[in-house]
């Protein structure tokens, strides 16, 4: 997206709307809002129907406050946790840049995990010594229980100097009764927002009409003090030749206001302006250039300025005076009329909007309009770049919603099917993810570079605890002469595979590339993950000093990025606990590692951390140790090929007398025969002894005899241990 457009659109979300020329100060409400800050109330809830004047009240109040403030204009797309937190933190960053710089990396690294983000945000806000007012406008558009829970937690845990203000058409699903009991809630509702006769007089008098008190009272009564109704009445008063007759006929109920908008307000504007209004109704917000693109005009910017100067239903956004939106009531009416009177023109209008936004680099809005135009193929075309960005940004809910909207098209475009695969993998549905990989290969056709799907395929195998399958892919991907050409994500995943397989030399070489390239391209999560894998690789190789240094580097780097509580750091904390000399510090690190790793969806890291922490806690005399090792055993046993996680557990169990014998370092007691070597190659697979026998054209008893000989010669007691011992000896 162009920088100018990006800044312009950000201003529409991160700044209050422009105040109308006919502003009436609501002194009593301002006093209540002032009290919320002075009394350090945690939440101000402004809950009332559309057109009640919520946004104008809050914007005018903030305009005269001296405290720093943050404003977020919520949109429906903000239901994605990553997007919501990104914009909220950016809004706060407008007032305190240190907060956004500290918390922004946490959002990306945690995929918008509410617990992690709120913890980091609360910590950052605690460093701010001045009061801060945070406004969330149109919060009713959020349809995400995850976001609701996290926002409620932020309100409860935020520092007393932070006042949160939520403007909404209906109450959020918070436990408001708890805040009421604690006197931490101020509520402003529809009845509170009604204009009293004196305030209505000021609002109606802006147009220059002299009204008697009785006429004002009639209008106030019929509109029930409703801001939108009074504004609309004021419009007509300026044009009415017979004020008395107008007041006699004017109705203020919601439905009558809709009819009034249609019959009176829109009827009074020129046909050309009416057509422009209808065309613009397809957009959430617009500037002069978009007006020209949609309507074929050349003076869109001037026209918007002229209309906004006399029309309070056209609301300015931000301080630049460039972007505008319709009042929600007018927008809804215009959209309804457009769907009835010009439905055949709407697809073309959406196509124009899509082309305009695409030309400005705003793929999100372009995709929205392509879909609205019914052009799924055009929308799908943009997903090649935008979908990958959503994946990197962790906006998985947004990604899934777009893919669902694409329908069958998302199943016929290779990049869309691959994105579906990533969505399913992240959700822990490995079989579904694998099916999408197969679909990707099918729709891509011959000549498709399958290294593109290799990271996902390796991750699926690792997620299942199948190191052998992942290792085969990693070896295909990592040509020693072309390591520097690997993308950061490819190098990080492949290096992790070699690490879990106990291939220390290969792991070191590939992870070096992963750490360097991810640092160069400033891709933070793979960078930290690569450092963690380096620490595990060094510990597995027996170099505890190098392992501790690598673990501390991973933790320090994560701390600099603001993600010290990120769940993938579990192995780093576990290694620091295992290699330290401070018992108290080791206990704290082990406890934190256990808590963090339980959030992971992969069995290998879970088994490894549980084993290492169990090993540490046995030495510290902590009663949790045996339970952790027992849990690690259940995890390892369900893995087809647990790699070094299984070998490490075997050794720890033996060291603490939880099994009969103690496995030594891999050592070949006796050379394997040619037939035993043939059988060994099948042990990393999920084939049974009967299936191996059929493959080798021998009896099952023969395979059973060969397996017993393999175990004896490798000095192990089971098939999984034999696989890892053979890898350690370079026999596989």
Coordinates of C-alpha atoms in Angstrom, one line a residue, residues 65-596:
X65 CA -9.2 17.3 27.8
X66 CA -5.5 17.8 28.3
X67 CA -4.7 14.1 29.0
X68 CA -3.2 11.9 26.3
X69 CA -5.8 9.9 24.6
X70 CA -6.2 7.0 22.1
X71 CA -9.1 6.5 19.7
X72 CA -9.9 3.3 17.8
X73 CA -12.8 3.3 15.3
X74 CA -13.7 -0.3 15.3
X75 CA -14.6 -2.2 12.1
X76 CA -16.1 -5.6 11.6
X77 CA -12.8 -6.9 10.4
X78 CA -11.3 -6.1 13.8
X79 CA -12.9 -9.2 15.2
X80 CA -9.6 -10.9 14.2
X81 CA -7.5 -10.7 17.4
X82 CA -4.3 -9.9 15.7
X83 CA -5.8 -7.1 13.7
X84 CA -7.7 -5.7 16.8
X85 CA -4.7 -5.7 19.0
X86 CA -2.5 -4.2 16.3
X87 CA -4.7 -1.2 15.8
X88 CA -5.5 -0.7 19.5
X89 CA -1.8 -0.7 20.4
X90 CA -1.1 1.6 17.5
X91 CA -3.8 3.9 18.7
X92 CA -2.2 4.0 22.1
X93 CA 1.2 4.5 20.4
X94 CA -0.1 7.7 19.0
X95 CA 0.0 9.0 22.6
X96 CA 2.9 6.9 24.0
X97 CA 5.2 5.5 21.4
X98 CA 7.0 3.4 23.9
X99 CA 3.9 1.3 24.5
X100 CA 3.5 0.4 20.9
X101 CA 7.2 -0.3 20.3
X102 CA 7.1 -2.7 23.4
X103 CA 3.8 -4.5 22.6
X104 CA 3.7 -4.6 18.8
X105 CA 6.2 -7.4 18.5
X106 CA 4.3 -9.4 21.1
X107 CA 1.2 -9.4 18.9
X108 CA 3.0 -10.8 15.9
X109 CA 4.9 -13.4 17.8
X110 CA 1.9 -14.7 19.8
X111 CA -0.6 -14.6 16.9
X112 CA -2.7 -12.2 18.9
X113 CA -2.9 -14.4 22.0
X114 CA -5.0 -12.3 24.3
X115 CA -3.3 -13.5 27.5
X116 CA 0.2 -12.7 26.2
X117 CA -0.8 -9.4 24.6
X118 CA -2.7 -8.1 27.6
X119 CA 0.1 -9.0 29.9
X120 CA 2.6 -7.1 27.8
X121 CA 0.2 -4.2 27.3
X122 CA -0.5 -3.9 31.0
X123 CA 3.2 -4.0 31.8
X124 CA 3.9 -1.3 29.2
X125 CA 1.0 0.9 30.4
X126 CA 2.3 0.6 34.0
X127 CA 5.4 2.5 32.8
X128 CA 3.3 5.5 31.7
X129 CA 3.1 8.0 34.6
X130 CA 0.5 10.3 33.0
X131 CA -3.3 9.6 32.7
X132 CA -4.5 8.0 29.5
X133 CA -8.0 7.8 28.0
X134 CA -8.6 4.9 25.6
X135 CA -11.8 5.1 23.5
X136 CA -13.2 2.1 21.5
X137 CA -15.9 3.5 19.3
X138 CA -18.5 1.2 17.6
X139 CA -17.4 -1.7 19.8
X140 CA -20.6 -3.6 18.9
X141 CA -19.0 -4.5 15.6
X142 CA -16.7 -6.9 17.4
X143 CA -18.1 -10.5 17.1
X144 CA -15.3 -12.4 18.8
X145 CA -15.5 -14.0 22.2
X146 CA -11.7 -14.1 22.3
X147 CA -11.4 -10.4 21.8
X148 CA -14.2 -9.7 24.3
X149 CA -12.5 -11.8 27.0
X150 CA -9.2 -10.1 26.5
X151 CA -10.6 -6.6 26.5
X152 CA -12.4 -7.3 29.7
X153 CA -9.1 -8.6 31.2
X154 CA -7.3 -5.5 30.0
X155 CA -9.9 -3.3 31.7
X156 CA -9.6 -5.2 34.9
X157 CA -5.8 -5.3 35.0
X158 CA -5.0 -2.0 33.5
X159 CA -3.3 0.6 35.7
X160 CA -5.6 3.1 37.6
X161 CA -4.3 6.0 35.4
X162 CA -5.8 4.3 32.3
X163 CA -9.5 5.0 31.7
X164 CA -11.2 2.8 29.0
X165 CA -14.3 4.2 27.2
X166 CA -16.4 1.8 25.1
X167 CA -19.1 3.3 22.8
X168 CA -21.5 0.7 21.5
X169 CA -25.1 0.1 20.4
X170 CA -25.5 -2.7 22.9
X171 CA -23.7 -3.9 26.0
X172 CA -20.5 -6.0 25.5
X173 CA -20.5 -9.5 27.1
X174 CA -18.5 -8.3 30.1
X175 CA -19.2 -9.0 33.8
X176 CA -20.4 -5.5 34.3
X177 CA -22.0 -6.3 37.7
X178 CA -18.5 -6.9 39.2
X179 CA -17.4 -3.4 38.0
X180 CA -20.6 -1.9 39.3
X181 CA -20.1 -3.4 42.8
X182 CA -16.5 -2.2 42.8
X183 CA -17.7 1.3 41.7
X184 CA -15.4 1.0 38.7
X185 CA -18.1 1.6 36.0
X186 CA -19.8 4.7 34.8
X187 CA -22.7 4.1 32.4
X188 CA -24.1 6.5 29.9
X189 CA -27.2 5.2 28.1
X190 CA -29.8 6.3 25.6
X191 CA -31.9 8.2 28.2
X192 CA -28.8 10.1 29.3
X193 CA -28.0 11.1 25.8
X194 CA -31.4 12.6 25.0
X195 CA -31.2 16.3 24.4
X196 CA -33.1 18.4 27.0
X197 CA -35.2 21.3 25.8
X198 CA -32.4 23.8 26.3
X199 CA -29.8 21.7 24.5
X200 CA -32.3 21.0 21.7
X201 CA -32.9 24.7 21.4
X202 CA -29.2 25.3 20.8
X203 CA -29.0 22.5 18.2
X204 CA -32.1 23.6 16.3
X205 CA -31.2 27.2 16.4
X206 CA -27.9 26.6 14.5
X207 CA -29.7 27.1 11.2
X208 CA -30.9 30.6 12.1
X209 CA -34.6 29.7 12.7
X210 CA -36.3 31.5 15.6
X211 CA -38.4 28.9 17.4
X212 CA -40.7 29.4 20.3
X213 CA -40.1 27.3 23.4
X214 CA -43.4 25.4 22.8
X215 CA -42.3 24.4 19.3
X216 CA -38.9 23.3 20.6
X217 CA -40.6 21.2 23.3
X218 CA -42.8 19.6 20.6
X219 CA -39.8 18.7 18.5
X220 CA -37.9 17.4 21.6
X221 CA -40.9 15.3 22.6
X222 CA -41.4 13.8 19.2
X223 CA -37.8 13.0 18.7
X224 CA -37.5 11.9 22.4
X225 CA -34.4 14.1 22.5
X226 CA -32.8 11.8 19.9
X227 CA -29.7 13.6 18.4
X228 CA -30.2 12.2 14.8
X229 CA -33.9 13.2 14.8
X230 CA -33.1 16.7 16.0
X231 CA -30.4 17.1 13.3
X232 CA -32.8 16.0 10.6
X233 CA -35.5 18.3 11.9
X234 CA -33.0 21.2 11.8
X235 CA -32.2 20.4 8.1
X236 CA -35.8 20.8 7.2
X237 CA -36.4 23.8 9.3
X238 CA -33.9 25.7 7.2
X239 CA -35.9 24.9 4.0
X240 CA -39.4 25.1 5.4
X241 CA -41.7 28.0 4.5
X242 CA -44.2 27.1 7.1
X243 CA -42.4 26.3 10.4
X244 CA -45.6 25.6 12.2
X245 CA -46.9 23.1 9.7
X246 CA -43.6 21.4 9.6
X247 CA -43.5 20.9 13.3
X248 CA -47.0 19.7 13.3
X249 CA -46.3 17.0 10.7
X250 CA -42.8 16.0 11.8
X251 CA -42.4 12.6 13.5
X252 CA -39.4 11.5 15.5
X253 CA -39.7 7.7 15.8
X254 CA -37.0 5.6 14.3
X255 CA -39.1 4.3 11.4
X256 CA -40.5 7.7 10.7
X257 CA -37.0 9.1 10.6
X258 CA -36.1 6.6 8.0
X259 CA -39.1 7.6 5.9
X260 CA -38.2 11.2 6.5
X261 CA -34.6 10.7 5.3
X262 CA -36.0 9.1 2.2
X263 CA -38.9 11.4 1.5
X264 CA -37.6 14.7 2.7
X265 CA -33.8 14.8 3.0
X266 CA -32.8 12.9 -0.1
X267 CA -35.6 14.5 -2.1
X268 CA -34.2 17.9 -1.4
X269 CA -30.7 17.3 -2.8
X270 CA -29.9 17.4 -6.5
X271 CA -30.2 14.3 -8.7
X272 CA -26.5 14.4 -9.3
X273 CA -25.7 14.5 -5.6
X274 CA -28.3 11.8 -5.0
X275 CA -26.6 9.5 -7.5
X276 CA -23.2 10.2 -6.0
X277 CA -24.5 9.3 -2.5
X278 CA -25.9 6.0 -3.8
X279 CA -22.6 5.1 -5.5
X280 CA -20.5 6.0 -2.5
X281 CA -22.7 4.0 -0.2
X282 CA -20.9 0.8 -1.2
X283 CA -17.7 2.1 0.5
X284 CA -17.1 2.3 4.3
X285 CA -15.2 5.5 3.8
X286 CA -14.1 7.5 0.9
X287 CA -11.9 10.4 -0.3
X288 CA -12.0 12.7 -3.3
X289 CA -10.0 10.3 -5.5
X290 CA -12.3 7.4 -4.8
X291 CA -15.4 9.6 -5.4
X292 CA -13.9 10.3 -8.9
X293 CA -13.2 6.6 -9.5
X294 CA -16.7 5.6 -8.6
X295 CA -18.7 8.4 -10.2
X296 CA -16.5 9.4 -13.1
X297 CA -16.2 13.0 -11.8
X298 CA -13.1 15.1 -11.6
X299 CA -13.8 17.3 -8.6
X300 CA -14.5 14.8 -6.0
X301 CA -12.3 16.4 -3.3
X302 CA -13.9 19.8 -3.7
X303 CA -17.4 18.3 -3.8
X304 CA -16.8 16.4 -0.5
X305 CA -15.6 19.5 1.2
X306 CA -18.6 21.5 0.0
X307 CA -21.1 18.8 1.1
X308 CA -19.4 18.3 4.5
X309 CA -19.6 22.0 5.2
X310 CA -23.4 21.9 5.2
X311 CA -24.3 18.3 6.0
X312 CA -23.8 16.7 9.4
X313 CA -24.6 13.3 8.0
X314 CA -21.3 13.4 6.1
X315 CA -18.7 12.8 8.8
X316 CA -15.0 13.8 8.5
X317 CA -12.5 11.3 9.6
X318 CA -9.2 12.3 11.1
X319 CA -7.5 15.7 11.1
X320 CA -6.5 15.8 7.4
X321 CA -10.0 16.5 6.1
X322 CA -9.4 14.0 3.3
X323 CA -11.5 10.9 4.3
X324 CA -15.2 10.8 5.1
X325 CA -18.0 8.4 5.9
X326 CA -21.8 8.7 6.0
X327 CA -23.7 8.7 9.2
X328 CA -24.7 5.1 9.8
X329 CA -28.5 5.9 9.4
X330 CA -27.9 7.6 6.1
X331 CA -25.5 4.9 4.9
X332 CA -28.0 2.1 5.7
X333 CA -30.8 3.9 3.9
X334 CA -28.6 4.6 0.8
X335 CA -27.5 1.0 0.6
X336 CA -31.1 -0.2 0.9
X337 CA -32.2 2.2 -1.9
X338 CA -29.2 1.3 -4.1
X339 CA -30.0 -2.4 -3.8
X340 CA -33.6 -1.7 -4.9
X341 CA -33.1 0.9 -7.6
X342 CA -29.6 0.1 -9.1
X343 CA -28.8 -3.4 -8.3
X344 CA -27.5 -4.0 -11.8
X345 CA -25.0 -1.3 -11.4
X346 CA -23.6 -2.4 -8.0
X347 CA -21.2 -5.0 -9.3
X348 CA -19.6 -2.5 -11.6
X349 CA -19.3 0.0 -8.7
X350 CA -17.6 -2.6 -6.6
X351 CA -15.2 -3.5 -9.4
X352 CA -14.3 0.2 -9.7
X353 CA -13.6 0.4 -6.0
X354 CA -11.7 -2.9 -6.1
X355 CA -9.5 -1.6 -8.9
X356 CA -8.9 1.7 -7.2
X357 CA -7.9 0.1 -3.9
X358 CA -5.7 -2.4 -5.7
X359 CA -3.9 0.4 -7.6
X360 CA -3.1 1.9 -4.2
X361 CA -1.8 -1.3 -2.8
X362 CA -4.7 -1.9 -0.4
X363 CA -5.3 -5.5 -1.1
X364 CA -7.6 -6.0 1.9
X365 CA -10.2 -3.5 0.7
X366 CA -9.7 -4.6 -2.9
X367 CA -10.5 -8.2 -2.0
X368 CA -13.6 -7.1 -0.1
X369 CA -14.9 -5.2 -3.2
X370 CA -14.0 -8.0 -5.7
X371 CA -16.0 -10.4 -3.5
X372 CA -18.9 -7.9 -3.3
X373 CA -18.8 -7.7 -7.1
X374 CA -19.0 -11.4 -7.4
X375 CA -15.5 -11.7 -8.9
X376 CA -14.1 -14.5 -6.7
X377 CA -11.3 -15.2 -9.2
X378 CA -10.0 -11.6 -9.0
X379 CA -10.2 -11.7 -5.2
X380 CA -8.4 -15.1 -5.2
X381 CA -5.7 -13.6 -7.5
X382 CA -4.7 -11.2 -4.8
X383 CA -4.5 -13.9 -2.1
X384 CA -1.1 -15.0 -3.5
X385 CA 0.5 -12.0 -1.7
X386 CA -2.2 -10.9 0.8
X387 CA -2.9 -14.3 2.1
X388 CA 0.7 -14.9 2.9
X389 CA 0.9 -11.6 4.7
X390 CA -2.1 -12.5 6.8
X391 CA -0.4 -15.8 7.6
X392 CA 2.8 -14.0 8.7
X393 CA 0.8 -11.5 10.7
X394 CA -1.1 -14.2 12.4
X395 CA -4.5 -12.9 11.2
X396 CA -5.8 -16.5 10.9
X397 CA -9.5 -15.7 11.5
X398 CA -9.4 -13.1 8.8
X399 CA -7.6 -15.5 6.4
X400 CA -10.2 -18.3 7.1
X401 CA -13.1 -15.9 6.5
X402 CA -11.8 -14.7 3.1
X403 CA -11.1 -18.3 2.0
X404 CA -14.6 -19.3 3.0
X405 CA -16.0 -16.3 1.1
X406 CA -14.0 -17.4 -2.0
X407 CA -15.9 -20.7 -1.9
X408 CA -15.0 -23.1 -4.8
X409 CA -12.4 -20.7 -6.1
X410 CA -10.3 -21.3 -3.0
X411 CA -10.2 -24.9 -3.9
X412 CA -8.9 -24.4 -7.4
X413 CA -6.1 -21.9 -6.9
X414 CA -2.8 -23.4 -5.5
X415 CA -1.9 -20.6 -3.2
X416 CA -5.4 -20.6 -1.7
X417 CA -5.4 -24.4 -1.1
X418 CA -2.0 -24.1 0.5
X419 CA -3.3 -21.3 2.8
X420 CA -6.1 -23.6 3.8
X421 CA -3.6 -26.2 4.7
X422 CA -1.7 -23.7 7.0
X423 CA -5.0 -22.7 8.6
X424 CA -5.8 -26.3 9.4
X425 CA -2.3 -27.0 10.7
X426 CA -2.4 -24.1 13.0
X427 CA -5.7 -25.4 14.4
X428 CA -4.0 -28.7 15.1
X429 CA -6.0 -30.6 12.4
X430 CA -3.1 -32.4 10.7
X431 CA -5.1 -34.8 8.5
X432 CA -7.1 -31.9 7.1
X433 CA -3.9 -29.9 6.5
X434 CA -2.3 -32.9 4.7
X435 CA -5.4 -33.2 2.5
X436 CA -5.0 -29.6 1.5
X437 CA -1.4 -30.2 0.6
X438 CA -2.5 -33.0 -1.7
X439 CA -5.1 -30.7 -3.3
X440 CA -2.4 -28.0 -3.8
X441 CA -0.2 -30.4 -5.7
X442 CA -3.2 -31.6 -7.8
X443 CA -4.4 -28.1 -8.8
X444 CA -0.9 -26.8 -9.4
X445 CA -0.2 -29.5 -11.9
X446 CA 3.1 -30.7 -13.4
X447 CA 6.2 -28.6 -12.9
X448 CA 5.0 -27.3 -9.5
X449 CA 8.0 -26.6 -7.2
X450 CA 7.1 -28.7 -4.2
X451 CA 9.6 -27.0 -2.0
X452 CA 6.9 -24.4 -1.6
X453 CA 4.8 -26.8 0.4
X454 CA 7.8 -28.4 2.2
X455 CA 7.6 -26.2 5.3
X456 CA 4.0 -27.2 5.9
X457 CA 4.6 -30.8 5.2
X458 CA 7.5 -30.9 7.6
X459 CA 5.5 -29.1 10.2
X460 CA 2.6 -31.6 9.8
X461 CA 5.0 -34.5 10.4
X462 CA 6.6 -32.9 13.4
X463 CA 3.2 -32.1 14.8
X464 CA 2.4 -35.8 14.7
X465 CA 5.7 -36.7 16.3
X466 CA 6.9 -38.3 13.1
X467 CA 10.6 -37.3 12.8
X468 CA 11.4 -39.8 10.1
X469 CA 8.9 -38.4 7.6
X470 CA 10.0 -34.8 8.3
X471 CA 13.6 -35.8 8.0
X472 CA 13.2 -37.2 4.5
X473 CA 11.7 -33.8 3.4
X474 CA 14.4 -31.8 5.2
X475 CA 17.1 -33.7 3.3
X476 CA 15.4 -33.1 0.0
X477 CA 15.2 -29.4 0.8
X478 CA 18.7 -28.7 2.1
X479 CA 21.3 -29.1 -0.6
X480 CA 24.6 -28.2 1.2
X481 CA 25.6 -26.1 -1.8
X482 CA 22.4 -24.1 -1.8
X483 CA 21.7 -23.5 1.9
X484 CA 22.0 -19.8 1.6
X485 CA 19.1 -19.8 -0.9
X486 CA 16.7 -21.2 1.7
X487 CA 13.9 -18.8 2.7
X488 CA 13.9 -18.1 6.5
X489 CA 10.8 -20.3 7.2
X490 CA 12.2 -23.1 5.2
X491 CA 15.6 -23.0 7.0
X492 CA 14.0 -22.7 10.4
X493 CA 11.7 -25.7 10.0
X494 CA 14.4 -27.8 8.3
X495 CA 16.9 -26.9 10.9
X496 CA 14.4 -27.9 13.6
X497 CA 13.8 -31.3 11.8
X498 CA 17.6 -32.1 11.9
X499 CA 17.7 -31.0 15.5
X500 CA 14.8 -33.3 16.5
X501 CA 16.5 -36.1 14.5
X502 CA 19.7 -35.7 16.5
X503 CA 21.7 -34.8 13.4
X504 CA 23.8 -32.1 15.1
X505 CA 26.1 -31.1 12.2
X506 CA 23.2 -30.7 9.7
X507 CA 21.2 -28.9 12.4
X508 CA 24.0 -26.4 13.2
X509 CA 24.6 -25.6 9.5
X510 CA 20.9 -25.1 8.6
X511 CA 20.0 -23.2 11.8
X512 CA 22.9 -20.8 11.2
X513 CA 21.3 -19.9 7.9
X514 CA 17.9 -19.7 9.6
X515 CA 19.0 -17.3 12.3
X516 CA 21.0 -15.1 9.9
X517 CA 18.3 -14.8 7.2
X518 CA 15.5 -14.3 9.6
X519 CA 17.5 -11.5 11.3
X520 CA 18.3 -9.9 7.9
X521 CA 14.7 -9.9 6.8
X522 CA 13.5 -8.9 10.3
X523 CA 11.2 -11.9 10.7
X524 CA 11.2 -12.1 14.4
X525 CA 9.4 -15.3 15.3
X526 CA 11.5 -17.6 13.1
X527 CA 14.6 -15.8 14.4
X528 CA 13.8 -16.6 18.1
X529 CA 12.7 -20.1 17.2
X530 CA 16.0 -20.7 15.4
X531 CA 17.9 -19.7 18.5
X532 CA 15.8 -22.1 20.6
X533 CA 16.5 -24.9 18.2
X534 CA 20.2 -24.1 18.4
X535 CA 20.1 -24.4 22.2
X536 CA 18.4 -27.8 22.0
X537 CA 20.9 -29.0 19.4
X538 CA 23.8 -28.1 21.6
X539 CA 22.3 -29.7 24.7
X540 CA 21.6 -32.9 22.8
X541 CA 25.2 -32.9 21.6
X542 CA 26.3 -32.8 25.2
X543 CA 27.7 -29.2 25.2
X544 CA 25.8 -27.8 28.2
X545 CA 27.8 -24.5 28.2
X546 CA 26.9 -23.8 24.6
X547 CA 23.4 -24.9 25.2
X548 CA 23.0 -22.4 28.1
X549 CA 24.5 -19.6 26.1
X550 CA 22.2 -20.3 23.2
X551 CA 19.1 -20.5 25.5
X552 CA 20.0 -17.2 27.2
X553 CA 20.5 -15.6 23.9
X554 CA 17.0 -16.8 22.8
X555 CA 15.5 -15.5 26.0
X556 CA 17.3 -12.2 25.8
X557 CA 16.3 -11.7 22.2
X558 CA 12.7 -12.6 23.0
X559 CA 12.7 -10.1 25.9
X560 CA 14.0 -7.3 23.6
X561 CA 11.1 -8.1 21.3
X562 CA 8.6 -8.1 24.2
X563 CA 7.7 -11.8 24.0
X564 CA 9.3 -13.2 27.1
X565 CA 6.1 -15.0 27.9
X566 CA 5.6 -16.6 24.5
X567 CA 4.8 -20.3 24.8
X568 CA 7.5 -21.4 22.2
X569 CA 10.2 -20.3 24.7
X570 CA 9.5 -23.3 26.9
X571 CA 12.5 -25.3 25.8
X572 CA 14.8 -22.3 26.4
X573 CA 13.6 -21.8 30.0
X574 CA 13.9 -25.6 30.5
X575 CA 17.5 -25.6 29.3
X576 CA 18.4 -22.7 31.5
X577 CA 16.9 -24.5 34.4
X578 CA 18.8 -27.7 33.7
X579 CA 22.2 -26.0 33.1
X580 CA 22.1 -23.5 36.0
X581 CA 23.6 -23.7 39.5
X582 CA 21.0 -21.6 41.3
X583 CA 18.3 -23.9 42.7
X584 CA 15.7 -21.2 43.2
X585 CA 16.3 -19.8 39.7
X586 CA 16.1 -23.3 38.2
X587 CA 12.8 -24.0 40.0
X588 CA 11.3 -20.8 38.7
X589 CA 12.5 -21.4 35.1
X590 CA 11.3 -25.0 35.2
X591 CA 7.8 -24.0 36.4
X592 CA 7.6 -21.3 33.7
X593 CA 8.8 -23.7 31.0
X594 CA 6.0 -26.2 32.0
X595 CA 3.3 -23.5 31.9
X596 CA 4.5 -22.3 28.5

